[in-house]
Short mmCIF file of C-alpha atoms and ligand atoms in Angstrom, two decimals:
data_model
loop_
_atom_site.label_atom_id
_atom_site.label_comp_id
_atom_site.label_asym_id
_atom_site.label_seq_id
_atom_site.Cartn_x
_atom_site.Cartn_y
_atom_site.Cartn_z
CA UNK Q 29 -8.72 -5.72 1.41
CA UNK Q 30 -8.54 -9.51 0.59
CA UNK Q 31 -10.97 -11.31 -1.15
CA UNK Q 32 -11.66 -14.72 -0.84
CA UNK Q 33 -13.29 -16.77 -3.24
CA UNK Q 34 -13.08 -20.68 -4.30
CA UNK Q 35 -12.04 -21.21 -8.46
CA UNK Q 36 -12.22 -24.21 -9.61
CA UNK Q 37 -13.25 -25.59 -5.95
CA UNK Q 38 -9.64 -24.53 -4.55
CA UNK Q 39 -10.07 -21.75 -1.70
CA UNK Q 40 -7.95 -18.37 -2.91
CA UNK Q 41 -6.78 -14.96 -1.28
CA UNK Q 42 -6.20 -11.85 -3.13
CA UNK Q 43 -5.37 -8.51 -1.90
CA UNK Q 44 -6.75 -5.81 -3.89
CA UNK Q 45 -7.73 -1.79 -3.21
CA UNK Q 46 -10.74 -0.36 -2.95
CA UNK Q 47 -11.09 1.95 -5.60
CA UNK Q 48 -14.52 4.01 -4.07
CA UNK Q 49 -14.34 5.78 -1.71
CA UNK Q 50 -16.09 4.84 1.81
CA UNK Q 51 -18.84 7.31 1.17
CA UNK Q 52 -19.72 5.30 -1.30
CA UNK Q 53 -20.27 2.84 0.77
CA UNK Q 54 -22.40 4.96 2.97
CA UNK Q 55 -24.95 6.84 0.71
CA UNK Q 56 -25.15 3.61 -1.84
CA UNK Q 57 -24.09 0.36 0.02
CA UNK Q 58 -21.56 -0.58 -2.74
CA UNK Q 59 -17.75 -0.84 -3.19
CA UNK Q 60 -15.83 -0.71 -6.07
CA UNK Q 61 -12.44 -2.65 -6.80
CA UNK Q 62 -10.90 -1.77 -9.94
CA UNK Q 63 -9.17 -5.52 -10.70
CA UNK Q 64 -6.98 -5.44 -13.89
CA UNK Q 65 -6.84 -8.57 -15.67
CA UNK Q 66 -3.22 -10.25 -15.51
CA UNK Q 67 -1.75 -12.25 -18.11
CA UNK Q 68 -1.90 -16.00 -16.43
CA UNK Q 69 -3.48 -14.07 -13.29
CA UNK Q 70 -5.78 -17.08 -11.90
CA UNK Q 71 -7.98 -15.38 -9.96
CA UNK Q 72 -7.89 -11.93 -11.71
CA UNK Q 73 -8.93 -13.90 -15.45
CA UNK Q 74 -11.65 -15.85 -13.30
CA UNK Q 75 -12.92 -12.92 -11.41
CA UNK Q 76 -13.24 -11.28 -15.36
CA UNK Q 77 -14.66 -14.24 -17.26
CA UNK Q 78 -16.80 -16.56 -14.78
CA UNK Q 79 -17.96 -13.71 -12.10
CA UNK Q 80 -21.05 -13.00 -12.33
CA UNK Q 81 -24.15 -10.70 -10.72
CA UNK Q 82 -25.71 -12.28 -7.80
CA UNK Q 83 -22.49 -14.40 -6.86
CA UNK Q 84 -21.12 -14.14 -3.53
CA UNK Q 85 -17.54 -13.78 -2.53
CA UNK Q 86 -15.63 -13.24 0.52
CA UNK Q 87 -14.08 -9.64 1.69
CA UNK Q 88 -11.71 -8.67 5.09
CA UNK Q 89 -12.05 -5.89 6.57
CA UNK Q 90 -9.78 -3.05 5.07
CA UNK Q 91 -6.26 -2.60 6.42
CA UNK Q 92 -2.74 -0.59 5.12
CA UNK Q 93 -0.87 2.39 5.78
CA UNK Q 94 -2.98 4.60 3.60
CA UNK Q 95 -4.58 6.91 5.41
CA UNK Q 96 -5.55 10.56 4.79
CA UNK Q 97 -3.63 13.30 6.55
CA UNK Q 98 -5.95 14.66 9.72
CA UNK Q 99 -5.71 17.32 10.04
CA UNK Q 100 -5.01 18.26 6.42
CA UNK Q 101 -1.76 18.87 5.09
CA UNK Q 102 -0.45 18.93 1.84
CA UNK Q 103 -0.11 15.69 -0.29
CA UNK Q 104 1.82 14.53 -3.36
CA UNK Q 105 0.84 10.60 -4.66
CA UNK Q 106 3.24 9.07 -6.66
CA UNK Q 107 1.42 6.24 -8.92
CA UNK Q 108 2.35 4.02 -10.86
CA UNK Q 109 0.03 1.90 -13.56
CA UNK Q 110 -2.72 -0.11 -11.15
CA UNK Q 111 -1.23 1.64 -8.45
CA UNK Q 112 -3.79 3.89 -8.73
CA UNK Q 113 -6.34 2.56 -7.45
CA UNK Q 114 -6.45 2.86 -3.61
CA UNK Q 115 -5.55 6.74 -4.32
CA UNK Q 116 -8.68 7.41 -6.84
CA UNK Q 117 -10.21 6.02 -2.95
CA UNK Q 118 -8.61 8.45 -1.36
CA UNK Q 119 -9.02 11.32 -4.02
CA UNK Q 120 -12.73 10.72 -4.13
CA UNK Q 121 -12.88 11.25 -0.16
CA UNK Q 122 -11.16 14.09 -0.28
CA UNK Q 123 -13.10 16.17 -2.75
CA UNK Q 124 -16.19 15.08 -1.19
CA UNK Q 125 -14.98 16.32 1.77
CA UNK Q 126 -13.55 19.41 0.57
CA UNK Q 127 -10.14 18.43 1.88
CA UNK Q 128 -8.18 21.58 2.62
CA UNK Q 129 -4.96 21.55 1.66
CA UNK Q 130 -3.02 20.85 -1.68
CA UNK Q 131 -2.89 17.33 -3.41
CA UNK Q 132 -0.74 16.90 -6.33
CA UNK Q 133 -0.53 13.67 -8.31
CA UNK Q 134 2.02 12.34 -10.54
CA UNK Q 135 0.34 8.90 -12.41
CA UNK Q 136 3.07 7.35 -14.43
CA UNK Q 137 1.41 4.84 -17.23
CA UNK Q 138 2.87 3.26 -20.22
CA UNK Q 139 1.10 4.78 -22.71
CA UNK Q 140 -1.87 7.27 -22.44
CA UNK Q 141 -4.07 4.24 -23.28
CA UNK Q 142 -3.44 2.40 -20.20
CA UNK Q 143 -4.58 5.52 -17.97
CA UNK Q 144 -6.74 3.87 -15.30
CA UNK Q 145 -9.92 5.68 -14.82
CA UNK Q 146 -9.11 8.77 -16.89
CA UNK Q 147 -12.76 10.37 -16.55
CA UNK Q 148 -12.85 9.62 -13.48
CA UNK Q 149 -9.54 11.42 -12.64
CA UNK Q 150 -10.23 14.59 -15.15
CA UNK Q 151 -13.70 14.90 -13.60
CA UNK Q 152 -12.03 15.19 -10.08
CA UNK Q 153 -9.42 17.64 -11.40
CA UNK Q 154 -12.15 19.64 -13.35
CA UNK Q 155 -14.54 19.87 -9.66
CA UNK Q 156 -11.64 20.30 -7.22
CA UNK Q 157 -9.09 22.58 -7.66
CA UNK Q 158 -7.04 21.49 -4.80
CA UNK Q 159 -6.07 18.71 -7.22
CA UNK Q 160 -3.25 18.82 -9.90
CA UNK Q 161 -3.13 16.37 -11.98
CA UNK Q 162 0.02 15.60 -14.32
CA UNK Q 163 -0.07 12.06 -16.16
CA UNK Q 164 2.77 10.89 -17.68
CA UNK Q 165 3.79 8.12 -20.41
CA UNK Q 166 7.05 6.22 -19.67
CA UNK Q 167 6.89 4.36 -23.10
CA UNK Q 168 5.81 6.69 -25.93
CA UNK Q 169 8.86 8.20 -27.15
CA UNK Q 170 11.78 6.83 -28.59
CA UNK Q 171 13.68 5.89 -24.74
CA UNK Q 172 11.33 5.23 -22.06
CA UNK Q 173 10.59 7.98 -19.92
CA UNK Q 174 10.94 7.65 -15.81
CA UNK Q 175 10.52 10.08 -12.98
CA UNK Q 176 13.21 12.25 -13.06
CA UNK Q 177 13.75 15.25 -10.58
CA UNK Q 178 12.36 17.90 -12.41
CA UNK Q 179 8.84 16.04 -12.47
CA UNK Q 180 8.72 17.05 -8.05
CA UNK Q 181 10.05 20.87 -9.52
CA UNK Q 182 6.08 21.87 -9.95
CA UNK Q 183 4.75 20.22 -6.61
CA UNK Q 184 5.20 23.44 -4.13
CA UNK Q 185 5.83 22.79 -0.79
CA UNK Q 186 7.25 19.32 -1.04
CA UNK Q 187 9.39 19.90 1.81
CA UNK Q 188 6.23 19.59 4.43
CA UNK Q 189 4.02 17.13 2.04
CA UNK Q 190 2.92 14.24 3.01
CA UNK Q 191 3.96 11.79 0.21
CA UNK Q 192 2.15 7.84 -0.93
CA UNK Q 193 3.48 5.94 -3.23
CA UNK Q 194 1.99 3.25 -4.75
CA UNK Q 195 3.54 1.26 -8.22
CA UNK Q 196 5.98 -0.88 -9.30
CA UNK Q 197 8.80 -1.27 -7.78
CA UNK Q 198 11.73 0.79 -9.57
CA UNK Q 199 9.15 3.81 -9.82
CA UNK Q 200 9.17 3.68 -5.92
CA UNK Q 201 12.83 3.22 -5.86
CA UNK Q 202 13.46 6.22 -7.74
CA UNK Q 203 10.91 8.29 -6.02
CA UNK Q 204 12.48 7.28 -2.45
CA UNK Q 205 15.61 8.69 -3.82
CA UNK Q 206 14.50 11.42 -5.39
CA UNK Q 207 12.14 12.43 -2.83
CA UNK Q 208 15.04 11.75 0.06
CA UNK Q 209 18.00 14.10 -2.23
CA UNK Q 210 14.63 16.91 -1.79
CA UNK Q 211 15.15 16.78 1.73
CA UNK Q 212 11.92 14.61 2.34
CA UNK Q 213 11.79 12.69 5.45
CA UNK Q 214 11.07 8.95 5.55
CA UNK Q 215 8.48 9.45 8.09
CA UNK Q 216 6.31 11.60 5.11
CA UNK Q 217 7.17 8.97 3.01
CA UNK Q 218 3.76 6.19 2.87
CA UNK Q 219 3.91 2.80 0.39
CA UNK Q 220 1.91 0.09 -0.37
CA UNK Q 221 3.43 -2.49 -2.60
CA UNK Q 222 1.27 -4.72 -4.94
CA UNK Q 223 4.34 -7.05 -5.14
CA UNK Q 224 6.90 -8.25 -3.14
CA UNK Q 225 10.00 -5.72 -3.29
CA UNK Q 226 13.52 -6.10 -2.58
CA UNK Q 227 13.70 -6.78 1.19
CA UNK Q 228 15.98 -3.61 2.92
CA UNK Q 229 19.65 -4.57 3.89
CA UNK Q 230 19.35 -4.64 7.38
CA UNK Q 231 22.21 -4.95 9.80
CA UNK Q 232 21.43 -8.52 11.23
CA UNK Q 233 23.61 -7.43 14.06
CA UNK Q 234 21.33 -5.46 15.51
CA UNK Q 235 18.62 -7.20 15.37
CA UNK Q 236 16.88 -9.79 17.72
CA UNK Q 237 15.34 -9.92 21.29
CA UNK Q 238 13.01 -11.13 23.75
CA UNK Q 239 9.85 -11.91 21.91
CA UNK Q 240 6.31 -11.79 24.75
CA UNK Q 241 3.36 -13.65 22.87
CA UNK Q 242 0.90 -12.17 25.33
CA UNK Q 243 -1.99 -14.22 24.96
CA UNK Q 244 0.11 -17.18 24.68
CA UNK Q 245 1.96 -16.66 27.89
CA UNK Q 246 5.45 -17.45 25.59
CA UNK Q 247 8.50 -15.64 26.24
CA UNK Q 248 11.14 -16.47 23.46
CA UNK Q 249 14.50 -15.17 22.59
CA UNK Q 250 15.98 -14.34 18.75
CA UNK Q 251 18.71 -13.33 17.26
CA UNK Q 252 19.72 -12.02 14.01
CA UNK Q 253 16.89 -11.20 10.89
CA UNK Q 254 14.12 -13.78 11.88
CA UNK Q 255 11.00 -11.96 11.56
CA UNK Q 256 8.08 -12.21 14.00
CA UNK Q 257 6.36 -14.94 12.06
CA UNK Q 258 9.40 -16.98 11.59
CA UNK Q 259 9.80 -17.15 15.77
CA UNK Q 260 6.26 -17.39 16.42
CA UNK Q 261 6.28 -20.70 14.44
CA UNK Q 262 9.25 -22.13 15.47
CA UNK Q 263 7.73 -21.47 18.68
CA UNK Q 264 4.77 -23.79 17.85
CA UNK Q 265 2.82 -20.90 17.69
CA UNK Q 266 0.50 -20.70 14.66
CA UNK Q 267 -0.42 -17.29 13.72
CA UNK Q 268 -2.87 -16.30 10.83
CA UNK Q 269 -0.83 -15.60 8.00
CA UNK Q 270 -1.24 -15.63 3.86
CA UNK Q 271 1.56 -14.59 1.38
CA UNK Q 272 4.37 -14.18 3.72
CA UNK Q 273 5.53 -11.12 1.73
CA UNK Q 274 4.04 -8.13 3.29
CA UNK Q 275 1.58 -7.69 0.93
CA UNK Q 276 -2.17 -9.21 2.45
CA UNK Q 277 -1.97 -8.06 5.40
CA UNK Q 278 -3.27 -11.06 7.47
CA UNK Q 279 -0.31 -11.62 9.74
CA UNK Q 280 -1.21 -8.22 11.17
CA UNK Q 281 -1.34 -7.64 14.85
CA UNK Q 282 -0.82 -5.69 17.74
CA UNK Q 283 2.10 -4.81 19.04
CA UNK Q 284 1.96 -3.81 23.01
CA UNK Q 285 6.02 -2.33 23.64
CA UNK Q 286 9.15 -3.05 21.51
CA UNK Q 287 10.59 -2.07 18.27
CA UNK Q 288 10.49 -3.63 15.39
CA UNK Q 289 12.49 -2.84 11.90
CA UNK Q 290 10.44 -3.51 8.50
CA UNK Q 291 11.93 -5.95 6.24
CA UNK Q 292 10.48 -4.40 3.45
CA UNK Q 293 11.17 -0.44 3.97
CA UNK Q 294 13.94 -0.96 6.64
CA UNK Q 295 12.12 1.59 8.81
CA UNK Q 296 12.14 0.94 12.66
CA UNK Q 297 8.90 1.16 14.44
CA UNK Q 298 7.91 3.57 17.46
CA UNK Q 299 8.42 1.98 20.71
CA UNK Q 300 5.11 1.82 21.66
CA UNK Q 301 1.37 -0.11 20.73
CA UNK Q 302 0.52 -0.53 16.98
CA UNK Q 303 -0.46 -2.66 14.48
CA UNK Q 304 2.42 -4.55 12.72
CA UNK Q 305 2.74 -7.40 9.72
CA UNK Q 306 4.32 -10.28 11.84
CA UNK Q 307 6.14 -11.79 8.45
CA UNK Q 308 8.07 -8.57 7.70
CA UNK Q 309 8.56 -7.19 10.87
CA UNK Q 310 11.86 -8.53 12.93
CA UNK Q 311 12.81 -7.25 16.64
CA UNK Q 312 15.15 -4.72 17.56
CA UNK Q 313 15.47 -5.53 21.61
CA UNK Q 314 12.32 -6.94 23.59
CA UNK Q 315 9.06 -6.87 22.09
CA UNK Q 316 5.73 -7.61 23.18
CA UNK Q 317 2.63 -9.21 20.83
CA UNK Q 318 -1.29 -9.65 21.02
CA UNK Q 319 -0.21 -13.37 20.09
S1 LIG Z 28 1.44 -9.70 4.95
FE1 LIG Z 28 0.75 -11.59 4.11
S2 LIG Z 28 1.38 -12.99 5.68
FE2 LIG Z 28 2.19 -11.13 6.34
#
């Protein structure tokens, strides 16, 4: 979700996950984000030092692509450092639910001090033994120490798991590869990125086509990679937007017909009616927009 608070009298977004889970929410009427404090991080170091009880801030609704399997099916999470936190959500949902089906996670930290809400995650292990649990340090032995192949040997199954990843970028590089030379399929394959990643090499030659901005009555052609945003506006359309990147989440809208490829994951949308991120999302052929 975003938050939106003023520091130092200047209006600022962040996007940050939920770390509760929505139950939470139900049986207590609180939320919890777990915000890590980030060297020159202006609104993460004001949120730590000059936030206090009793202050109100702003919050969106929540959005993403992380969303438990229903039915259930078997799930690996790949995590890296913060990354996390929007799976301790899901992990708390699913043991309170008695989610039935297997869910391993592999939590890659620096060191075993910078474990994110061990007790948390060793109570959950300890309660539900769906759960395994492997955490691993990249940076206590002599070479640092990545994801390597034989970390997915354990995880049964991984064939027909669903799989989220969530980290920094090269630890969702690698486990794209890794997971893809397994034999898993993109479309099992979920990410949310905390920062802007490389954007996908996309074949510009494909790309472009009729854009229908629906409420707008606007019928507009493109060609090449100019993504949703970038023809709205040159349009003279002005659509919500914040970072541009793919990460907040507030260019998001509905998409009636039409493909779209992500800029981000270089996946190409279904055909038909979902939500997209208009500032990484560029046509393939005609599309229609909620716009
Ligand atoms: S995701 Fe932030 S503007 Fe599109």
């Amino acid at each position: 979700m975003n938050i939106c608070t003023d520091v130092n009298g200047v209006r600022r977004t962040r996007t940050f996950s939920l770390s509760s889970s929505p139950l939470l929410w139900e049986i207590q009427g609180q939320i919890t984000l777990t915000i890590k404090r980030l060297p020159g991080g202006l609104v993460t170091n004001w949120m730590h030092d000059s936030l206090e009880e009793g202050d109100v801030i702003g919050l969106t609704e929540a959005f993403g692509d992380f969303q438990i399997p229903q039915p259930a099916k078997p799930v690996l999470y790949i995590a890296g450092g913060s990354g996390i936190t929007p799976i301790l959500s899901q992990l708390e949902t699913m043991a309170a639910e008695n989610y039935r089906a297997s869910v391993a996670l592999l939590y890659f930290v620096r060191t075993q001090d910078d474990v994110i809400a061990r007790e948390a995650l060793t109570a959950l292990a300890a309660r539900w033994p769906a759960l395994s649990l492997t955490i691993i340090a990249t940076h206590e032995g002599e070479a640092p120490r990545y994801l390597k192949d034989s970390d997915l040997t354990p995880v049964t199954g991984l064939k027909v798991r669903e799989v989220y990843l969530c980290g920094p970028k090269g630890l969702m590089d690698l486990a794209n590869d890794l997971l893809s030379q397994r034999g898993v399929k993109e479309q099992q394959i979920h990410s949310t990125f905390f920062a802007p990643p490389a954007q996908a090499q996309l074949n510009s030659d494909q790309l472009g086509g009729e854009v229908t901005f629906t409420t707008s009555n606007l019928k507009v052609g493109s060609e090449g990679d100019a993504n949703l945003l970038e023809i709205a506006e040159a349009a003279g359309l002005k659509p919500q937007h914040g970072c541009r990147m793919g990460i907040c989440h507030q260019c998001s809208c509905r998409k009636t017909s039409g493909t779209v490829v992500n800029r981000l994951t270089g996946k190409v949308s279904g055909p038909g009616e979902e939500t997209v991120q208009l500032c990484v999302s560029v046509p393939q052929g005609p599309v229609a927009l909620n716009v």
